[in-house]
Amino acid sequence: MKIPIFQVDAFASKLFRGNPAAVCLLEEWVADDVMQEIAAENNLSETAFVNINGNPVKIRWFTPTVEVDLCGHATLAASRILFDEVLHKDNLVIEISSNSGTLKAFIEEDLIFLDFPADVPKPAEMNQQILDGLGKQPIELYIGRDDYLAIFNDEEEIMSMNLNFTELKKLSSRGIIISAKGNRADFVSRCFYPQTGVDEDPVTGSAHTLLAPLWANKLNKTKFFAQQLSARGGELTCHLKEDRVLIGGKTIRYLEGEITI
């Protein structure tokens, strides 16, 4: 069996920035353990498997250790490959079926936008485990569908934080996001997912389904320019529309090949 594989830097305007994701195009599903082994072999934060014979196409996402229900940057990468290799941009909108419902991707100027369900932040109780993991007290703490969200004073505080991943791995959530108002961007963030085998994710599209509603309330606006302050860095354009978040970014293709099984 040969499986086409591509690697794309998502939420990046040049190579070696943003978040790299692998995309495997399938004409029929392979066994779950095979997909997990491929993701582990790729050793990227996410590998997307896309069944192009589905109607709509179906997507699944795997970290090196587990399957997850939603991933933004790997969906952005998969959309780029679908537009380039399958649809050839004849259709500027893609419907994608996933474990998180039907998602959409569309092209607008030089960006690909993802249409994801919004995640409403709810106030959360501080506990010692979170304090030990973060290493300092946030000014606010929230919980969403998958992640904790801790708010700090400014961008410099976000940049300087050094987290305890051993403690964060014990949290009863997918992970934790830290965020503050940005200097150049409307807001900035960093995202940590040691439970899934990814200590710090370079750029996390799905986290912005939680970040956008929170900052919409704080800044009294619905359109944002956001930055994720990982070592690779990433830039996102977000638009909150009722119960959906449109998450836009640039993509750069890095490699393509075949997996032989």
PDB file of C-alpha atoms in Angstrom:
ATOM      1  CA  MET A   1       0.000   0.000   0.000  1.00  0.00           C
ATOM      2  CA  LYS A   2       1.231   3.501  -0.837  1.00  0.00           C
ATOM      3  CA  ILE A   3      -0.195   6.575   0.890  1.00  0.00           C
ATOM      4  CA  PRO A   4       0.494  10.100  -0.449  1.00  0.00           C
ATOM      5  CA  ILE A   5       1.899  12.302   2.317  1.00  0.00           C
ATOM      6  CA  PHE A   6       2.509  16.037   2.426  1.00  0.00           C
ATOM      7  CA  GLN A   7       3.957  18.362   5.053  1.00  0.00           C
ATOM      8  CA  VAL A   8       2.721  21.936   5.352  1.00  0.00           C
ATOM      9  CA  ASP A   9       3.738  24.810   7.625  1.00  0.00           C
ATOM     10  CA  ALA A  10       0.402  26.217   8.808  1.00  0.00           C
ATOM     11  CA  PHE A  11      -0.267  29.782   9.971  1.00  0.00           C
ATOM     12  CA  ALA A  12       3.050  30.790   8.435  1.00  0.00           C
ATOM     13  CA  SER A  13       4.077  33.192   5.661  1.00  0.00           C
ATOM     14  CA  LYS A  14       7.485  31.560   5.134  1.00  0.00           C
ATOM     15  CA  LEU A  15       9.101  28.163   5.595  1.00  0.00           C
ATOM     16  CA  PHE A  16      10.231  26.971   9.015  1.00  0.00           C
ATOM     17  CA  ARG A  17       7.630  29.105  10.799  1.00  0.00           C
ATOM     18  CA  GLY A  18       4.121  28.340  12.010  1.00  0.00           C
ATOM     19  CA  ASN A  19       3.092  24.804  12.880  1.00  0.00           C
ATOM     20  CA  PRO A  20       4.154  21.892  10.654  1.00  0.00           C
ATOM     21  CA  ALA A  21       1.507  19.238  10.020  1.00  0.00           C
ATOM     22  CA  ALA A  22       1.506  16.075   7.948  1.00  0.00           C
ATOM     23  CA  VAL A  23      -1.421  15.296   5.647  1.00  0.00           C
ATOM     24  CA  CYS A  24      -2.134  11.768   4.384  1.00  0.00           C
ATOM     25  CA  LEU A  25      -4.661  11.348   1.556  1.00  0.00           C
ATOM     26  CA  LEU A  26      -6.609   8.082   1.732  1.00  0.00           C
ATOM     27  CA  GLU A  27      -9.069   6.500  -0.669  1.00  0.00           C
ATOM     28  CA  GLU A  28     -10.285   4.243   2.137  1.00  0.00           C
ATOM     29  CA  TRP A  29      -9.587   4.153   5.858  1.00  0.00           C
ATOM     30  CA  VAL A  30      -6.663   2.145   7.154  1.00  0.00           C
ATOM     31  CA  ALA A  31      -6.632   0.596  10.628  1.00  0.00           C
ATOM     32  CA  ASP A  32      -6.537   2.983  13.583  1.00  0.00           C
ATOM     33  CA  ASP A  33      -3.293   1.486  14.891  1.00  0.00           C
ATOM     34  CA  VAL A  34      -1.649   2.053  11.504  1.00  0.00           C
ATOM     35  CA  MET A  35      -2.672   5.735  11.524  1.00  0.00           C
ATOM     36  CA  GLN A  36      -1.337   6.064  15.060  1.00  0.00           C
ATOM     37  CA  GLU A  37       1.962   4.463  14.075  1.00  0.00           C
ATOM     38  CA  ILE A  38       2.292   6.773  11.063  1.00  0.00           C
ATOM     39  CA  ALA A  39       1.670   9.793  13.311  1.00  0.00           C
ATOM     40  CA  ALA A  40       4.287   8.546  15.767  1.00  0.00           C
ATOM     41  CA  GLU A  41       6.754   7.994  12.915  1.00  0.00           C
ATOM     42  CA  ASN A  42       6.110  11.507  11.585  1.00  0.00           C
ATOM     43  CA  ASN A  43       6.742  12.875  15.100  1.00  0.00           C
ATOM     44  CA  LEU A  44       4.891  16.118  14.379  1.00  0.00           C
ATOM     45  CA  SER A  45       2.333  17.596  16.740  1.00  0.00           C
ATOM     46  CA  GLU A  46      -0.439  16.435  14.372  1.00  0.00           C
ATOM     47  CA  THR A  47      -0.954  14.212  11.345  1.00  0.00           C
ATOM     48  CA  ALA A  48      -4.240  14.598   9.468  1.00  0.00           C
ATOM     49  CA  PHE A  49      -5.732  11.641   7.611  1.00  0.00           C
ATOM     50  CA  VAL A  50      -8.255  12.639   4.952  1.00  0.00           C
ATOM     51  CA  ASN A  51     -10.582  10.139   3.256  1.00  0.00           C
ATOM     52  CA  ILE A  52     -11.108  11.874  -0.075  1.00  0.00           C
ATOM     53  CA  ASN A  53     -13.812   9.404  -1.153  1.00  0.00           C
ATOM     54  CA  GLY A  54     -16.188  10.567   1.553  1.00  0.00           C
ATOM     55  CA  ASN A  55     -18.971  13.010   0.707  1.00  0.00           C
ATOM     56  CA  PRO A  56     -18.121  15.290   2.378  1.00  0.00           C
ATOM     57  CA  VAL A  57     -14.483  14.302   2.831  1.00  0.00           C
ATOM     58  CA  LYS A  58     -13.737  12.950   6.296  1.00  0.00           C
ATOM     59  CA  ILE A  59     -10.798  13.992   8.464  1.00  0.00           C
ATOM     60  CA  ARG A  60      -9.164  12.481  11.556  1.00  0.00           C
ATOM     61  CA  TRP A  61      -6.234  13.874  13.538  1.00  0.00           C
ATOM     62  CA  PHE A  62      -3.511  12.032  15.439  1.00  0.00           C
ATOM     63  CA  THR A  63      -0.703  13.317  17.658  1.00  0.00           C
ATOM     64  CA  PRO A  64       2.306  11.011  18.092  1.00  0.00           C
ATOM     65  CA  THR A  65       0.456   9.314  20.976  1.00  0.00           C
ATOM     66  CA  VAL A  66      -3.348   9.791  20.692  1.00  0.00           C
ATOM     67  CA  GLU A  67      -6.232  10.663  18.375  1.00  0.00           C
ATOM     68  CA  VAL A  68      -7.840  14.062  19.044  1.00  0.00           C
ATOM     69  CA  ASP A  69     -11.291  15.373  18.137  1.00  0.00           C
ATOM     70  CA  LEU A  70     -10.290  18.764  16.710  1.00  0.00           C
ATOM     71  CA  CYS A  71      -7.112  20.303  15.326  1.00  0.00           C
ATOM     72  CA  GLY A  72      -6.946  23.645  13.573  1.00  0.00           C
ATOM     73  CA  HIS A  73      -3.471  23.789  12.051  1.00  0.00           C
ATOM     74  CA  ALA A  74      -3.660  20.258  10.598  1.00  0.00           C
ATOM     75  CA  THR A  75      -7.075  21.093   9.106  1.00  0.00           C
ATOM     76  CA  LEU A  76      -5.579  24.224   7.567  1.00  0.00           C
ATOM     77  CA  ALA A  77      -2.735  22.101   6.144  1.00  0.00           C
ATOM     78  CA  ALA A  78      -5.196  19.474   4.872  1.00  0.00           C
ATOM     79  CA  SER A  79      -7.323  22.174   3.241  1.00  0.00           C
ATOM     80  CA  ARG A  80      -4.281  23.521   1.398  1.00  0.00           C
ATOM     81  CA  ILE A  81      -3.549  20.038   0.028  1.00  0.00           C
ATOM     82  CA  LEU A  82      -7.198  19.426  -0.883  1.00  0.00           C
ATOM     83  CA  PHE A  83      -7.374  22.726  -2.765  1.00  0.00           C
ATOM     84  CA  ASP A  84      -4.070  22.020  -4.544  1.00  0.00           C
ATOM     85  CA  GLU A  85      -4.242  18.288  -5.222  1.00  0.00           C
ATOM     86  CA  VAL A  86      -7.906  17.243  -5.208  1.00  0.00           C
ATOM     87  CA  LEU A  87     -10.132  20.225  -5.995  1.00  0.00           C
ATOM     88  CA  HIS A  88      -7.534  22.241  -7.904  1.00  0.00           C
ATOM     89  CA  LYS A  89      -9.297  25.371  -6.619  1.00  0.00           C
ATOM     90  CA  ASP A  90     -12.341  24.805  -8.821  1.00  0.00           C
ATOM     91  CA  ASN A  91     -14.368  25.058  -5.629  1.00  0.00           C
ATOM     92  CA  LEU A  92     -13.350  27.681  -3.105  1.00  0.00           C
ATOM     93  CA  VAL A  93     -15.289  26.062  -0.233  1.00  0.00           C
ATOM     94  CA  ILE A  94     -14.695  22.612   1.268  1.00  0.00           C
ATOM     95  CA  GLU A  95     -16.997  20.770   3.661  1.00  0.00           C
ATOM     96  CA  ILE A  96     -15.150  18.369   5.960  1.00  0.00           C
ATOM     97  CA  SER A  97     -16.771  15.799   8.231  1.00  0.00           C
ATOM     98  CA  SER A  98     -15.057  15.222  11.582  1.00  0.00           C
ATOM     99  CA  ASN A  99     -15.609  13.933  15.107  1.00  0.00           C
ATOM    100  CA  SER A 100     -16.394  17.568  16.009  1.00  0.00           C
ATOM    101  CA  GLY A 101     -19.109  17.882  13.372  1.00  0.00           C
ATOM    102  CA  THR A 102     -19.033  19.405   9.902  1.00  0.00           C
ATOM    103  CA  LEU A 103     -16.237  21.901   9.355  1.00  0.00           C
ATOM    104  CA  LYS A 104     -15.720  24.250   6.430  1.00  0.00           C
ATOM    105  CA  ALA A 105     -12.651  25.754   4.808  1.00  0.00           C
ATOM    106  CA  PHE A 106     -12.642  28.539   2.247  1.00  0.00           C
ATOM    107  CA  ILE A 107     -10.185  30.785   0.418  1.00  0.00           C
ATOM    108  CA  GLU A 108     -10.295  34.545   0.858  1.00  0.00           C
ATOM    109  CA  GLU A 109      -7.517  36.493  -0.860  1.00  0.00           C
ATOM    110  CA  ASP A 110      -4.236  34.870   0.260  1.00  0.00           C
ATOM    111  CA  LEU A 111      -5.657  33.165   3.350  1.00  0.00           C
ATOM    112  CA  ILE A 112      -7.434  29.883   3.972  1.00  0.00           C
ATOM    113  CA  PHE A 113     -10.147  30.252   6.604  1.00  0.00           C
ATOM    114  CA  LEU A 114     -11.499  27.470   8.808  1.00  0.00           C
ATOM    115  CA  ASP A 115     -15.105  27.636   9.990  1.00  0.00           C
ATOM    116  CA  PHE A 116     -15.121  26.038  13.474  1.00  0.00           C
ATOM    117  CA  PRO A 117     -17.683  25.922  16.303  1.00  0.00           C
ATOM    118  CA  ALA A 118     -17.040  28.540  18.996  1.00  0.00           C
ATOM    119  CA  ASP A 119     -16.094  27.370  22.485  1.00  0.00           C
ATOM    120  CA  VAL A 120     -17.575  29.500  25.282  1.00  0.00           C
ATOM    121  CA  PRO A 121     -15.159  30.125  28.199  1.00  0.00           C
ATOM    122  CA  LYS A 122     -16.528  29.548  31.699  1.00  0.00           C
ATOM    123  CA  PRO A 123     -14.873  30.795  34.920  1.00  0.00           C
ATOM    124  CA  ALA A 124     -12.839  28.045  36.589  1.00  0.00           C
ATOM    125  CA  GLU A 125     -11.617  27.504  40.130  1.00  0.00           C
ATOM    126  CA  MET A 126      -7.884  27.901  40.716  1.00  0.00           C
ATOM    127  CA  ASN A 127      -6.152  24.895  42.244  1.00  0.00           C
ATOM    128  CA  GLN A 128      -2.642  24.089  43.402  1.00  0.00           C
ATOM    129  CA  GLN A 129      -1.946  21.827  40.444  1.00  0.00           C
ATOM    130  CA  ILE A 130      -2.556  24.653  37.978  1.00  0.00           C
ATOM    131  CA  LEU A 131      -0.492  27.079  40.064  1.00  0.00           C
ATOM    132  CA  ASP A 132       2.377  24.599  40.257  1.00  0.00           C
ATOM    133  CA  GLY A 133       2.137  23.967  36.515  1.00  0.00           C
ATOM    134  CA  LEU A 134       2.055  27.637  35.526  1.00  0.00           C
ATOM    135  CA  GLY A 135       4.582  28.802  38.098  1.00  0.00           C
ATOM    136  CA  LYS A 136       2.676  32.031  38.732  1.00  0.00           C
ATOM    137  CA  GLN A 137      -0.841  33.243  39.479  1.00  0.00           C
ATOM    138  CA  PRO A 138      -2.979  34.276  36.479  1.00  0.00           C
ATOM    139  CA  ILE A 139      -5.340  37.205  36.841  1.00  0.00           C
ATOM    140  CA  GLU A 140      -8.234  35.082  35.480  1.00  0.00           C
ATOM    141  CA  LEU A 141      -8.815  31.379  34.793  1.00  0.00           C
ATOM    142  CA  TYR A 142     -11.410  29.819  32.478  1.00  0.00           C
ATOM    143  CA  ILE A 143     -12.312  26.365  31.210  1.00  0.00           C
ATOM    144  CA  GLY A 144     -13.589  25.505  27.756  1.00  0.00           C
ATOM    145  CA  ARG A 145     -14.681  22.302  26.068  1.00  0.00           C
ATOM    146  CA  ASP A 146     -11.135  20.928  25.980  1.00  0.00           C
ATOM    147  CA  ASP A 147      -8.688  23.364  27.577  1.00  0.00           C
ATOM    148  CA  TYR A 148      -8.016  25.638  30.512  1.00  0.00           C
ATOM    149  CA  LEU A 149      -7.373  29.279  29.619  1.00  0.00           C
ATOM    150  CA  ALA A 150      -5.258  31.443  31.933  1.00  0.00           C
ATOM    151  CA  ILE A 151      -5.122  35.220  31.437  1.00  0.00           C
ATOM    152  CA  PHE A 152      -2.046  37.277  32.360  1.00  0.00           C
ATOM    153  CA  ASN A 153      -1.164  40.959  32.407  1.00  0.00           C
ATOM    154  CA  ASP A 154       0.838  41.489  29.224  1.00  0.00           C
ATOM    155  CA  GLU A 155       2.734  39.988  26.296  1.00  0.00           C
ATOM    156  CA  GLU A 156       6.075  40.111  28.107  1.00  0.00           C
ATOM    157  CA  GLU A 157       4.708  37.900  30.880  1.00  0.00           C
ATOM    158  CA  ILE A 158       3.479  35.365  28.316  1.00  0.00           C
ATOM    159  CA  MET A 159       6.877  35.314  26.598  1.00  0.00           C
ATOM    160  CA  SER A 160       8.861  34.803  29.814  1.00  0.00           C
ATOM    161  CA  MET A 161       6.843  32.005  31.400  1.00  0.00           C
ATOM    162  CA  ASN A 162       8.541  28.647  32.021  1.00  0.00           C
ATOM    163  CA  LEU A 163       5.955  25.975  32.803  1.00  0.00           C
ATOM    164  CA  ASN A 164       6.161  22.706  34.731  1.00  0.00           C
ATOM    165  CA  PHE A 165       4.990  20.074  32.227  1.00  0.00           C
ATOM    166  CA  THR A 166       5.051  17.279  34.798  1.00  0.00           C
ATOM    167  CA  GLU A 167       2.337  19.077  36.763  1.00  0.00           C
ATOM    168  CA  LEU A 168       0.385  20.192  33.684  1.00  0.00           C
ATOM    169  CA  LYS A 169       0.259  16.608  32.443  1.00  0.00           C
ATOM    170  CA  LYS A 170      -1.923  15.759  35.450  1.00  0.00           C
ATOM    171  CA  LEU A 171      -4.697  18.220  34.519  1.00  0.00           C
ATOM    172  CA  SER A 172      -8.119  16.830  33.649  1.00  0.00           C
ATOM    173  CA  SER A 173      -8.155  18.633  30.282  1.00  0.00           C
ATOM    174  CA  ARG A 174      -6.538  18.410  26.865  1.00  0.00           C
ATOM    175  CA  GLY A 175      -4.162  21.176  27.933  1.00  0.00           C
ATOM    176  CA  ILE A 176      -3.826  24.804  28.977  1.00  0.00           C
ATOM    177  CA  ILE A 177      -3.652  28.090  27.051  1.00  0.00           C
ATOM    178  CA  ILE A 178      -2.050  31.246  28.426  1.00  0.00           C
ATOM    179  CA  SER A 179      -3.000  34.580  26.900  1.00  0.00           C
ATOM    180  CA  ALA A 180      -2.745  38.350  27.277  1.00  0.00           C
ATOM    181  CA  LYS A 181      -3.441  41.494  25.306  1.00  0.00           C
ATOM    182  CA  GLY A 182      -0.746  41.922  22.652  1.00  0.00           C
ATOM    183  CA  ASN A 183       1.586  44.769  21.799  1.00  0.00           C
ATOM    184  CA  ARG A 184       1.141  44.494  18.020  1.00  0.00           C
ATOM    185  CA  ALA A 185      -1.662  41.914  17.927  1.00  0.00           C
ATOM    186  CA  ASP A 186      -5.082  42.165  19.551  1.00  0.00           C
ATOM    187  CA  PHE A 187      -4.089  39.246  21.775  1.00  0.00           C
ATOM    188  CA  VAL A 188      -1.247  36.750  22.105  1.00  0.00           C
ATOM    189  CA  SER A 189      -1.096  33.209  23.414  1.00  0.00           C
ATOM    190  CA  ARG A 190       0.956  30.090  24.047  1.00  0.00           C
ATOM    191  CA  CYS A 191      -0.542  26.585  24.186  1.00  0.00           C
ATOM    192  CA  PHE A 192       0.614  23.520  26.122  1.00  0.00           C
ATOM    193  CA  TYR A 193      -0.584  19.926  25.653  1.00  0.00           C
ATOM    194  CA  PRO A 194       1.753  17.514  27.510  1.00  0.00           C
ATOM    195  CA  GLN A 195      -1.179  15.084  27.938  1.00  0.00           C
ATOM    196  CA  THR A 196      -1.127  14.474  24.173  1.00  0.00           C
ATOM    197  CA  GLY A 197       2.651  14.235  23.845  1.00  0.00           C
ATOM    198  CA  VAL A 198       3.076  17.898  22.757  1.00  0.00           C
ATOM    199  CA  ASP A 199       4.589  20.053  25.515  1.00  0.00           C
ATOM    200  CA  GLU A 200       4.203  23.335  23.597  1.00  0.00           C
ATOM    201  CA  ASP A 201       2.296  23.493  20.327  1.00  0.00           C
ATOM    202  CA  PRO A 202       3.787  25.996  17.854  1.00  0.00           C
ATOM    203  CA  VAL A 203       0.416  27.332  16.621  1.00  0.00           C
ATOM    204  CA  THR A 204      -2.989  26.028  17.727  1.00  0.00           C
ATOM    205  CA  GLY A 205      -5.971  26.885  15.540  1.00  0.00           C
ATOM    206  CA  SER A 206      -8.500  25.097  17.751  1.00  0.00           C
ATOM    207  CA  ALA A 207      -7.399  27.112  20.813  1.00  0.00           C
ATOM    208  CA  HIS A 208      -8.701  30.220  19.067  1.00  0.00           C
ATOM    209  CA  THR A 209     -12.245  28.872  19.180  1.00  0.00           C
ATOM    210  CA  LEU A 210     -11.933  29.581  22.928  1.00  0.00           C
ATOM    211  CA  LEU A 211      -9.704  32.654  22.712  1.00  0.00           C
ATOM    212  CA  ALA A 212     -11.837  34.587  20.210  1.00  0.00           C
ATOM    213  CA  PRO A 213     -15.054  34.570  22.315  1.00  0.00           C
ATOM    214  CA  LEU A 214     -13.112  35.590  25.428  1.00  0.00           C
ATOM    215  CA  TRP A 215     -11.325  38.518  23.759  1.00  0.00           C
ATOM    216  CA  ALA A 216     -14.490  39.549  21.925  1.00  0.00           C
ATOM    217  CA  ASN A 217     -16.023  40.172  25.332  1.00  0.00           C
ATOM    218  CA  LYS A 218     -12.942  41.957  26.681  1.00  0.00           C
ATOM    219  CA  LEU A 219     -12.180  44.128  23.628  1.00  0.00           C
ATOM    220  CA  ASN A 220     -15.758  44.641  22.422  1.00  0.00           C
ATOM    221  CA  LYS A 221     -14.928  43.582  18.853  1.00  0.00           C
ATOM    222  CA  THR A 222     -15.355  40.455  16.741  1.00  0.00           C
ATOM    223  CA  LYS A 223     -12.403  40.589  14.321  1.00  0.00           C
ATOM    224  CA  PHE A 224      -8.873  40.011  15.555  1.00  0.00           C
ATOM    225  CA  PHE A 225      -5.265  39.681  14.542  1.00  0.00           C
ATOM    226  CA  ALA A 226      -3.664  37.151  16.885  1.00  0.00           C
ATOM    227  CA  GLN A 227      -0.135  35.892  17.447  1.00  0.00           C
ATOM    228  CA  GLN A 228       1.018  32.659  19.056  1.00  0.00           C
ATOM    229  CA  LEU A 229       4.358  33.269  20.744  1.00  0.00           C
ATOM    230  CA  SER A 230       6.046  29.894  20.386  1.00  0.00           C
ATOM    231  CA  ALA A 231       9.638  29.578  19.188  1.00  0.00           C
ATOM    232  CA  ARG A 232       8.417  29.142  15.585  1.00  0.00           C
ATOM    233  CA  GLY A 233       5.658  31.708  15.981  1.00  0.00           C
ATOM    234  CA  GLY A 234       2.378  31.996  14.121  1.00  0.00           C
ATOM    235  CA  GLU A 235      -0.156  34.575  12.954  1.00  0.00           C
ATOM    236  CA  LEU A 236      -3.916  34.126  12.760  1.00  0.00           C
ATOM    237  CA  THR A 237      -6.853  36.203  11.605  1.00  0.00           C
ATOM    238  CA  CYS A 238      -9.997  35.430  13.633  1.00  0.00           C
ATOM    239  CA  HIS A 239     -13.614  36.478  13.165  1.00  0.00           C
ATOM    240  CA  LEU A 240     -16.295  35.566  15.706  1.00  0.00           C
ATOM    241  CA  LYS A 241     -19.662  35.126  13.945  1.00  0.00           C
ATOM    242  CA  GLU A 242     -22.378  34.143  16.419  1.00  0.00           C
ATOM    243  CA  ASP A 243     -21.573  30.542  17.445  1.00  0.00           C
ATOM    244  CA  ARG A 244     -18.754  30.066  14.899  1.00  0.00           C
ATOM    245  CA  VAL A 245     -15.149  31.235  14.742  1.00  0.00           C
ATOM    246  CA  LEU A 246     -13.502  31.825  11.361  1.00  0.00           C
ATOM    247  CA  ILE A 247      -9.767  31.201  11.718  1.00  0.00           C
ATOM    248  CA  GLY A 248      -7.574  32.318   8.817  1.00  0.00           C
ATOM    249  CA  GLY A 249      -3.919  31.780   8.060  1.00  0.00           C
ATOM    250  CA  LYS A 250      -1.285  31.398   5.390  1.00  0.00           C
ATOM    251  CA  THR A 251       0.256  28.044   4.480  1.00  0.00           C
ATOM    252  CA  ILE A 252       3.597  26.986   3.009  1.00  0.00           C
ATOM    253  CA  ARG A 253       4.139  23.536   1.473  1.00  0.00           C
ATOM    254  CA  TYR A 254       7.356  21.914   2.678  1.00  0.00           C
ATOM    255  CA  LEU A 255       7.513  18.370   1.255  1.00  0.00           C
ATOM    256  CA  GLU A 256       5.569  15.619  -0.449  1.00  0.00           C
ATOM    257  CA  GLY A 257       6.133  11.899  -0.924  1.00  0.00           C
ATOM    258  CA  GLU A 258       4.703   8.422  -0.363  1.00  0.00           C
ATOM    259  CA  ILE A 259       4.447   6.141   2.620  1.00  0.00           C
ATOM    260  CA  THR A 260       4.971   2.481   1.724  1.00  0.00           C
ATOM    261  CA  ILE A 261       3.300  -0.020   4.047  1.00  0.00           C
TER     262      ILE A 261
END
